[in-house]
Coordinates of N, CA and C in Angstrom, one line a residue:
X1 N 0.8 -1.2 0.0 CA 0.0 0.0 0.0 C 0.9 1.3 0.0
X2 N 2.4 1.3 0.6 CA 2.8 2.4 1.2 C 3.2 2.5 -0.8
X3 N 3.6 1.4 -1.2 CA 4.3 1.7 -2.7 C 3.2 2.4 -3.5
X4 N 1.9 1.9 -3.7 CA 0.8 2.4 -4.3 C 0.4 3.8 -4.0
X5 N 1.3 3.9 -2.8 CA 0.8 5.5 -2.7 C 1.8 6.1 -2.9
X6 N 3.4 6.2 -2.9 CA 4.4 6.6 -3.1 C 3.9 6.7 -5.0
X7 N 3.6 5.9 -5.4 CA 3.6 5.6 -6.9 C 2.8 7.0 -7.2
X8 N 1.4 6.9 -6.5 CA 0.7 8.2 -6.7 C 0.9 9.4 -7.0
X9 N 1.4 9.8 -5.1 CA 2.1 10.8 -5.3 C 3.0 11.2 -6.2
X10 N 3.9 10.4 -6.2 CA 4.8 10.3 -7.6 C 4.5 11.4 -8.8
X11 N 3.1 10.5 -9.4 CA 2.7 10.3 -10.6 C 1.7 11.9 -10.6
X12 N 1.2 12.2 -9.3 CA 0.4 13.4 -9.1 C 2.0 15.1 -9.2
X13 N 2.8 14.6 -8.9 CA 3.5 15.4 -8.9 C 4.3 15.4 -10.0
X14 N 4.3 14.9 -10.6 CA 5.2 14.4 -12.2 C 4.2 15.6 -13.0
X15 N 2.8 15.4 -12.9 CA 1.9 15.9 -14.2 C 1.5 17.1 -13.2
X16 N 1.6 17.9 -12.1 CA 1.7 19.2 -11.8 C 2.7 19.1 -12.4
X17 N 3.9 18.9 -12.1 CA 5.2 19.8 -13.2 C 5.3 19.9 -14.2
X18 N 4.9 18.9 -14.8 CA 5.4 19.2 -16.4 C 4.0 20.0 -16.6
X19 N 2.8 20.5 -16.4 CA 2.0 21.0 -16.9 C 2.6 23.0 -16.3
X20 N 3.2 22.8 -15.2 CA 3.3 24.2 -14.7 C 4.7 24.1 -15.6
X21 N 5.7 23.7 -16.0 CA 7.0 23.8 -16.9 C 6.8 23.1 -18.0
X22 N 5.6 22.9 -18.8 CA 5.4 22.7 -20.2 C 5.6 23.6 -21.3
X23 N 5.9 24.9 -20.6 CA 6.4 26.1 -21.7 C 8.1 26.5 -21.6
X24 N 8.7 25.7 -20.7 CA 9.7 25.8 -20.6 C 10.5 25.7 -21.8
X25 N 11.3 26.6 -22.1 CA 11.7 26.8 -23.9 C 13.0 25.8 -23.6
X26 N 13.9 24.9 -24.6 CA 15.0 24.4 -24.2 C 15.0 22.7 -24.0
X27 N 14.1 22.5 -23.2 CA 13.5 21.5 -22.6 C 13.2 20.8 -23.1
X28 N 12.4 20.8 -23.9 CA 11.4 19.8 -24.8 C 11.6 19.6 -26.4
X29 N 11.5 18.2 -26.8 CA 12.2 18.0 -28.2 C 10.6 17.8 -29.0
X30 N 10.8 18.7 -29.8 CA 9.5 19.5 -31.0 C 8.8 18.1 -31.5
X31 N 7.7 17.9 -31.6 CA 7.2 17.0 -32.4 C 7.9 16.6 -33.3
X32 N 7.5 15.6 -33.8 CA 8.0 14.8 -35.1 C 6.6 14.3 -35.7
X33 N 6.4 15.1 -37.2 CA 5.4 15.3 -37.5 C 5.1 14.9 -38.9
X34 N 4.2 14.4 -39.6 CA 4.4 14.3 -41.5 C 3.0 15.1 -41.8
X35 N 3.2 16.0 -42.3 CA 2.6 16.8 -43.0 C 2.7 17.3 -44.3
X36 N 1.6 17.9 -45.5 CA 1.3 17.5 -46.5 C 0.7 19.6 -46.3
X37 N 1.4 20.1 -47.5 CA 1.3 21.4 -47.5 C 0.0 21.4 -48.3
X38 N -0.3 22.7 -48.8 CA -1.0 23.3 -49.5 C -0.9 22.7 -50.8
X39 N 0.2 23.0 -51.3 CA 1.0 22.5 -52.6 C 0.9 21.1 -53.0
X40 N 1.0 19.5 -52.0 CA 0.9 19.0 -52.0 C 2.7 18.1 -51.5
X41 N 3.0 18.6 -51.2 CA 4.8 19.0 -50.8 C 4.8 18.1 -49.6
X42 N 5.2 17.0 -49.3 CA 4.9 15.8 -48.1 C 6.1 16.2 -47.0
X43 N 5.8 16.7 -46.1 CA 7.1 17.2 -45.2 C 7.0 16.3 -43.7
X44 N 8.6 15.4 -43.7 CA 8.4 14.5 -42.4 C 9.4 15.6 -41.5
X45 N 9.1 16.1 -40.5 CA 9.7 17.3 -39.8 C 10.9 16.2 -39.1
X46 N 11.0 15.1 -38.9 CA 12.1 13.9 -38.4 C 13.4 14.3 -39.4
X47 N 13.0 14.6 -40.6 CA 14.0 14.4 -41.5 C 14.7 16.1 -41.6
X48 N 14.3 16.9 -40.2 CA 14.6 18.3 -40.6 C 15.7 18.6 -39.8
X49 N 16.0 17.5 -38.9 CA 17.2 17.8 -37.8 C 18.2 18.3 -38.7
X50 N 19.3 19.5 -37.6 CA 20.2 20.2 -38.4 C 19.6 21.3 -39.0
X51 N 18.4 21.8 -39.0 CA 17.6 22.7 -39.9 C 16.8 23.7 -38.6
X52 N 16.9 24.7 -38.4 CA 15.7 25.2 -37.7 C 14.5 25.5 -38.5
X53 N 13.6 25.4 -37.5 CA 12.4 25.5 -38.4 C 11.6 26.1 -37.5
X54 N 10.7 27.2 -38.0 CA 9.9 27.8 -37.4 C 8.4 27.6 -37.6
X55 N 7.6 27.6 -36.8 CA 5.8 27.4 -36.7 C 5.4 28.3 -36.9
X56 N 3.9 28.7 -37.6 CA 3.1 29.5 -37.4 C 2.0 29.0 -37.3
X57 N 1.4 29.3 -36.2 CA 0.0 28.6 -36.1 C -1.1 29.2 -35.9
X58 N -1.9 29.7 -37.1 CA -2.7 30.6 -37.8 C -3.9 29.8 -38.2
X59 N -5.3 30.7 -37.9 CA -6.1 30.2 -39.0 C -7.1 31.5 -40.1
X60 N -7.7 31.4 -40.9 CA -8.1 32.5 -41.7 C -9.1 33.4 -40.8
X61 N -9.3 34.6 -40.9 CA -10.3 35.3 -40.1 C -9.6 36.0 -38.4
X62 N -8.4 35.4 -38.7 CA -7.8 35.8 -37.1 C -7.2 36.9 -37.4
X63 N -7.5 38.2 -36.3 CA -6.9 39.5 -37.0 C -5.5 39.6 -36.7
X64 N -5.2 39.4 -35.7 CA -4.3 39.1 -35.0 C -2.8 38.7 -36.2
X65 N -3.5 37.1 -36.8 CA -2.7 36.4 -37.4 C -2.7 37.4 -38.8
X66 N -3.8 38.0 -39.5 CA -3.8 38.7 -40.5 C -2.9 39.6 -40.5
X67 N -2.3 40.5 -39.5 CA -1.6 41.5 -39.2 C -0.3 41.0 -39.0
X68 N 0.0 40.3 -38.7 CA 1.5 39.8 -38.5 C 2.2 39.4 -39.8
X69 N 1.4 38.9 -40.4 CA 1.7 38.2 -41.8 C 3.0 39.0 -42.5
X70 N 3.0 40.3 -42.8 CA 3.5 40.8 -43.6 C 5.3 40.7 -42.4
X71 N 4.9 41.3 -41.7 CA 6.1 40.7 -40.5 C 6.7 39.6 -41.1
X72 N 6.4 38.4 -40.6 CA 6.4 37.3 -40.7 C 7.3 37.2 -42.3
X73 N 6.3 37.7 -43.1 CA 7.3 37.7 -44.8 C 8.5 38.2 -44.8
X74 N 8.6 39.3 -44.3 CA 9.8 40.1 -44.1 C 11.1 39.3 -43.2
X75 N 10.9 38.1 -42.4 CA 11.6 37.4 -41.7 C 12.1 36.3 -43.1
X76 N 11.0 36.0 -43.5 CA 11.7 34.7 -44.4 C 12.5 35.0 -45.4
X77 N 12.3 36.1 -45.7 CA 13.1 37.2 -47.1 C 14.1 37.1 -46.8
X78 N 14.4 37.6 -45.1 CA 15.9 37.9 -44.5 C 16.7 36.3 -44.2
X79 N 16.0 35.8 -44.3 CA 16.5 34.3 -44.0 C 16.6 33.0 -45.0
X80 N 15.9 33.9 -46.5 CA 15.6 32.3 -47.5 C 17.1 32.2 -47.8
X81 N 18.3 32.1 -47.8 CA 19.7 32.0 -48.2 C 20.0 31.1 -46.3
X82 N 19.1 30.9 -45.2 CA 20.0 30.1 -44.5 C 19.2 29.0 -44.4
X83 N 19.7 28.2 -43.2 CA 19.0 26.8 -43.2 C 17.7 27.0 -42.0
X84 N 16.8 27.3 -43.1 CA 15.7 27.3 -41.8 C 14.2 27.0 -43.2
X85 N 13.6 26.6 -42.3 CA 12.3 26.3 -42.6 C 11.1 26.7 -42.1
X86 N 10.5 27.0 -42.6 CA 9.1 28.2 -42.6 C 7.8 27.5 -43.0
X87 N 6.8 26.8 -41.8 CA 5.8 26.0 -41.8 C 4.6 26.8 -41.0
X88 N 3.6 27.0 -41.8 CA 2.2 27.4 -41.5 C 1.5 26.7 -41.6
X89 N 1.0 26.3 -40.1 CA 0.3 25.5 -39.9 C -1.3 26.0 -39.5
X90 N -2.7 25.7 -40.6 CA -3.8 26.2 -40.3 C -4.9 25.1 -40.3
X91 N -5.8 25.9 -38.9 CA -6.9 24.8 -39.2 C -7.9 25.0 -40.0
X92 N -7.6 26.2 -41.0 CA -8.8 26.5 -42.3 C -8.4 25.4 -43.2
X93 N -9.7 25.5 -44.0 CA -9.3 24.5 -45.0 C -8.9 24.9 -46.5
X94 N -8.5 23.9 -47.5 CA -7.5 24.6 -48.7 C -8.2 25.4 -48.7
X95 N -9.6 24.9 -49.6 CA -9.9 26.2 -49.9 C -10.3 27.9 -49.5
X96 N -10.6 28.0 -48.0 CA -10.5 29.3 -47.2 C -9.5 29.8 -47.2
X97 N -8.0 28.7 -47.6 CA -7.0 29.3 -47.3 C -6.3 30.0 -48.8
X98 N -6.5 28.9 -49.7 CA -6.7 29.4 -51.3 C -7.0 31.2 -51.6
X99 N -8.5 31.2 -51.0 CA -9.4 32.6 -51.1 C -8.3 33.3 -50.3
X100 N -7.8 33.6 -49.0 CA -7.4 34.1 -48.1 C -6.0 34.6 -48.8
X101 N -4.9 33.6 -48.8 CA -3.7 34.4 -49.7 C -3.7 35.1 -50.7
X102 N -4.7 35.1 -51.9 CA -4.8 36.1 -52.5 C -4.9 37.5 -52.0
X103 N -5.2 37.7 -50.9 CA -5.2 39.3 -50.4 C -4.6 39.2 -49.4
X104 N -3.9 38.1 -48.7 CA -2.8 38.1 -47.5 C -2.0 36.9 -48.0
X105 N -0.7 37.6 -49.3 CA 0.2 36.2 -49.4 C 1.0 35.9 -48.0
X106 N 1.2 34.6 -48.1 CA 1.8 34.0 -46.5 C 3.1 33.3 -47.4
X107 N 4.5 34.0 -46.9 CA 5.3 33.0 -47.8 C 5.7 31.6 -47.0
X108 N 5.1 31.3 -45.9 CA 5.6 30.5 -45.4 C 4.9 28.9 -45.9
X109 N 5.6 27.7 -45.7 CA 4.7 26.3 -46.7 C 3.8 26.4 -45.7
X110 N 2.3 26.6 -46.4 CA 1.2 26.4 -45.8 C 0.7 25.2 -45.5
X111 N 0.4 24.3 -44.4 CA -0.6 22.8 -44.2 C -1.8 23.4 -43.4
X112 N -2.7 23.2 -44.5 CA -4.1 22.8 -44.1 C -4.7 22.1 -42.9
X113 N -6.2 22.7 -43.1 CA -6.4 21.4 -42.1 C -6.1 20.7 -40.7
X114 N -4.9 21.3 -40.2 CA -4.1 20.9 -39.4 C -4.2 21.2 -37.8
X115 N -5.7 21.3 -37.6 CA -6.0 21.8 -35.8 C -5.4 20.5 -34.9
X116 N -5.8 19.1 -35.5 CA -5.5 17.9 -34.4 C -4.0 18.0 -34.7
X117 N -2.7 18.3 -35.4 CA -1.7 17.6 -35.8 C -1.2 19.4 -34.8
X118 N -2.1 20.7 -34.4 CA -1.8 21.6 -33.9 C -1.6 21.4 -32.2
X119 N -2.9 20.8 -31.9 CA -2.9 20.3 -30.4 C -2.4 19.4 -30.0
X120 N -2.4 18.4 -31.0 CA -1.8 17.2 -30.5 C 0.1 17.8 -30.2
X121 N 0.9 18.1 -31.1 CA 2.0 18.6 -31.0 C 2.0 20.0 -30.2
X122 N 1.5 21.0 -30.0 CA 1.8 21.9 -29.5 C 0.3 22.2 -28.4
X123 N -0.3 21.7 -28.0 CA -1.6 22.0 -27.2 C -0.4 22.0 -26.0
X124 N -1.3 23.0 -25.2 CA -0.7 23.0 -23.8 C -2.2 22.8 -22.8
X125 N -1.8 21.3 -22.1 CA -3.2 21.4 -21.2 C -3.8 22.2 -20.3
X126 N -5.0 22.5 -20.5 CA -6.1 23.5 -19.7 C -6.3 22.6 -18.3
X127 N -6.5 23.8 -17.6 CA -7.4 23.6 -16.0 C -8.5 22.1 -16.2
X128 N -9.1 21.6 -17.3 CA -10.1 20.5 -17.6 C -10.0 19.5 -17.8
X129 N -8.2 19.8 -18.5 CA -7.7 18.5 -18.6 C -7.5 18.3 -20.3
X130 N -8.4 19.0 -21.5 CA -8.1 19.3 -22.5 C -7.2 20.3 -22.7
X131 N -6.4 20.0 -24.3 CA -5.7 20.7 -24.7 C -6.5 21.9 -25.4
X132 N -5.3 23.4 -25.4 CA -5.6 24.3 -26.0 C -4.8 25.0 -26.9
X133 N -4.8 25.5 -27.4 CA -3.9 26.3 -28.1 C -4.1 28.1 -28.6
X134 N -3.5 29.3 -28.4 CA -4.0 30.5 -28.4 C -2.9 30.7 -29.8
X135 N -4.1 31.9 -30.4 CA -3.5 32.1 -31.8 C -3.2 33.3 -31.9
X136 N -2.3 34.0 -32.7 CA -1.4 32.9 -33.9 C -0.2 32.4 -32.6
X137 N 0.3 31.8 -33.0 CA 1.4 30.7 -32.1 C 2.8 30.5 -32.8
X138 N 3.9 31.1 -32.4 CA 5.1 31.0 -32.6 C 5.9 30.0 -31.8
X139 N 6.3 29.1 -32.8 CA 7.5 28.1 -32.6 C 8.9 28.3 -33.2
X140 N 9.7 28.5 -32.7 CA 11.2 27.8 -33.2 C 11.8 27.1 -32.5
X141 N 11.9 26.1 -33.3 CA 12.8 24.7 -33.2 C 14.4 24.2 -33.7
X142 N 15.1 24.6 -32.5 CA 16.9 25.2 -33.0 C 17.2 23.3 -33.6
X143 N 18.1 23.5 -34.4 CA 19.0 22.3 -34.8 C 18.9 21.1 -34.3
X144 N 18.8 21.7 -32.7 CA 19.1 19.7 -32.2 C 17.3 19.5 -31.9
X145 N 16.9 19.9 -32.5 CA 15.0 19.5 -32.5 C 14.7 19.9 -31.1
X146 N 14.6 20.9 -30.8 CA 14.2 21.7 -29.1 C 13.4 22.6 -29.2
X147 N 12.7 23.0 -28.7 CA 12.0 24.4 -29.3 C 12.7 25.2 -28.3
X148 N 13.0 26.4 -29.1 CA 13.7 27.2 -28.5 C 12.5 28.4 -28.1
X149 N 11.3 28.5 -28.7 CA 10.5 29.4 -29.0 C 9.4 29.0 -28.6
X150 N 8.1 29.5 -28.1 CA 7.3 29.3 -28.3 C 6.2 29.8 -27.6
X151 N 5.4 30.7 -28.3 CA 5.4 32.3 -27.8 C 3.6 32.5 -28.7
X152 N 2.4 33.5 -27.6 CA 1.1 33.3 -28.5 C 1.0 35.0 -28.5
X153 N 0.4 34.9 -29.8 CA 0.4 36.6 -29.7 C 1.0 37.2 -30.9
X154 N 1.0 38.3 -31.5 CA 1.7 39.1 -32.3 C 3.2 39.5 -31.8
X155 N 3.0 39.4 -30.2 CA 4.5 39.2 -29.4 C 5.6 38.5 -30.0
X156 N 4.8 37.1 -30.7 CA 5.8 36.4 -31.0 C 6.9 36.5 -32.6
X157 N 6.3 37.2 -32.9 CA 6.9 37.8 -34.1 C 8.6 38.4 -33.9
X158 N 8.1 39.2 -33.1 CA 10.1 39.0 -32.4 C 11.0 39.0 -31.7
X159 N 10.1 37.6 -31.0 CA 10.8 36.3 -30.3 C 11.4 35.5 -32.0
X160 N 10.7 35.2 -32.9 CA 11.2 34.5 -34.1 C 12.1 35.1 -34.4
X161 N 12.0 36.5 -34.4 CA 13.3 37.4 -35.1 C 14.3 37.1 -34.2
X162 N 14.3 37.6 -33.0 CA 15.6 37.3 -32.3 C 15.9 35.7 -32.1
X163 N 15.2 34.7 -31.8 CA 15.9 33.6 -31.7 C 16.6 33.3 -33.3
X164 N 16.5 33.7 -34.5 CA 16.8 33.6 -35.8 C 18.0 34.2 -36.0
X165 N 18.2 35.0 -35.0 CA 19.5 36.4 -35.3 C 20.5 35.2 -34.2
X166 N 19.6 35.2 -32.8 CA 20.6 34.6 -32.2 C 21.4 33.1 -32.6
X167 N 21.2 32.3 -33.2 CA 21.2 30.8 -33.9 C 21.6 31.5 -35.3
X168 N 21.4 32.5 -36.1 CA 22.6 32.1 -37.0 C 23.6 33.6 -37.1
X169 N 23.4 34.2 -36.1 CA 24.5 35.4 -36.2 C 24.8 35.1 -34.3
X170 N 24.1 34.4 -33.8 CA 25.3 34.7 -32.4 C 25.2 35.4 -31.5
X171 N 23.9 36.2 -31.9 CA 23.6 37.3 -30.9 C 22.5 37.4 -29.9

């Protein structure tokens, strides 16, 4: 009995912590994910080690995410010459998102569709016990697959910038 309850406790204090240090940047090794762009472009994120790669996790109608966008382009411009990869991830579907970049291009590879492959990899659990996720949502994920980043808000726009500067200029 004394073990069954040492086990408990344990196991009660394991899942307070990692839920109160689940945003801990550094910590935690990024999903490993296969995803299927816009384009039709089959991307296993396993095969991206050695590459940073950054998240956006957007869906159409969010003003928030509408407004950042052009930000956001301006980072990949500064960056298409290094090794990094630029993944938007939305839970609209093609076609909303089809309609949508004609009046807000997104240069980053767009995957559809993608709310369960959003929570399931980046949900952080709520007070209920379900995952949530707040939008738009900034990830970077440095070389050795860690998220270095991971930030909700228009805030996170340059958190991206500076973890980008710091990882390939050093600063």
């Amino acid at each position: 009995m004394k073990m069954f309850n040492a086990l408990c406790l344990t196991l009660a204090l394991a899942a307070f912590a990692f839920s109160q240090d689940y945003n801990l940047v550094g910590k935690f090794p990024a999903p490993q994910l296969k995803l299927k762009t816009i384009s039709g472009t089959a991307i296993d994120t396993s095969e991206l080690r050695g590459k940073v790669v950054v998240y956006n996790l957007w869906f159409v109608g969010c003003p928030p995410c509408m407004e950042e966008i052009p930000k956001l382009n301006e980072i990949v411009a500064e960056y298409k010459d290094k090794d990094v990869v630029f993944i938007g991830m939305s839970s609209s579907s093609k076609s909303d998102i089809d309609g949508f970049v004609k009046d807000f291009p997104f240069n980053y590879q767009i995957v559809p569709n993608s709310a369960a492959l959003m929570l399931g990899g980046f949900g952080e659990p709520a007070k209920d016990g379900t995952l949530k996720i707040g939008f738009p949502m900034h990830i970077v994920v440095n070389r050795e697959g860690f998220i270095d980043v991971k930030m909700t808000g228009i805030k996170g726009v340059a958190a991206v910038r500076e973890s980008l500067k710091k990882q390939f200029e050093g600063k």
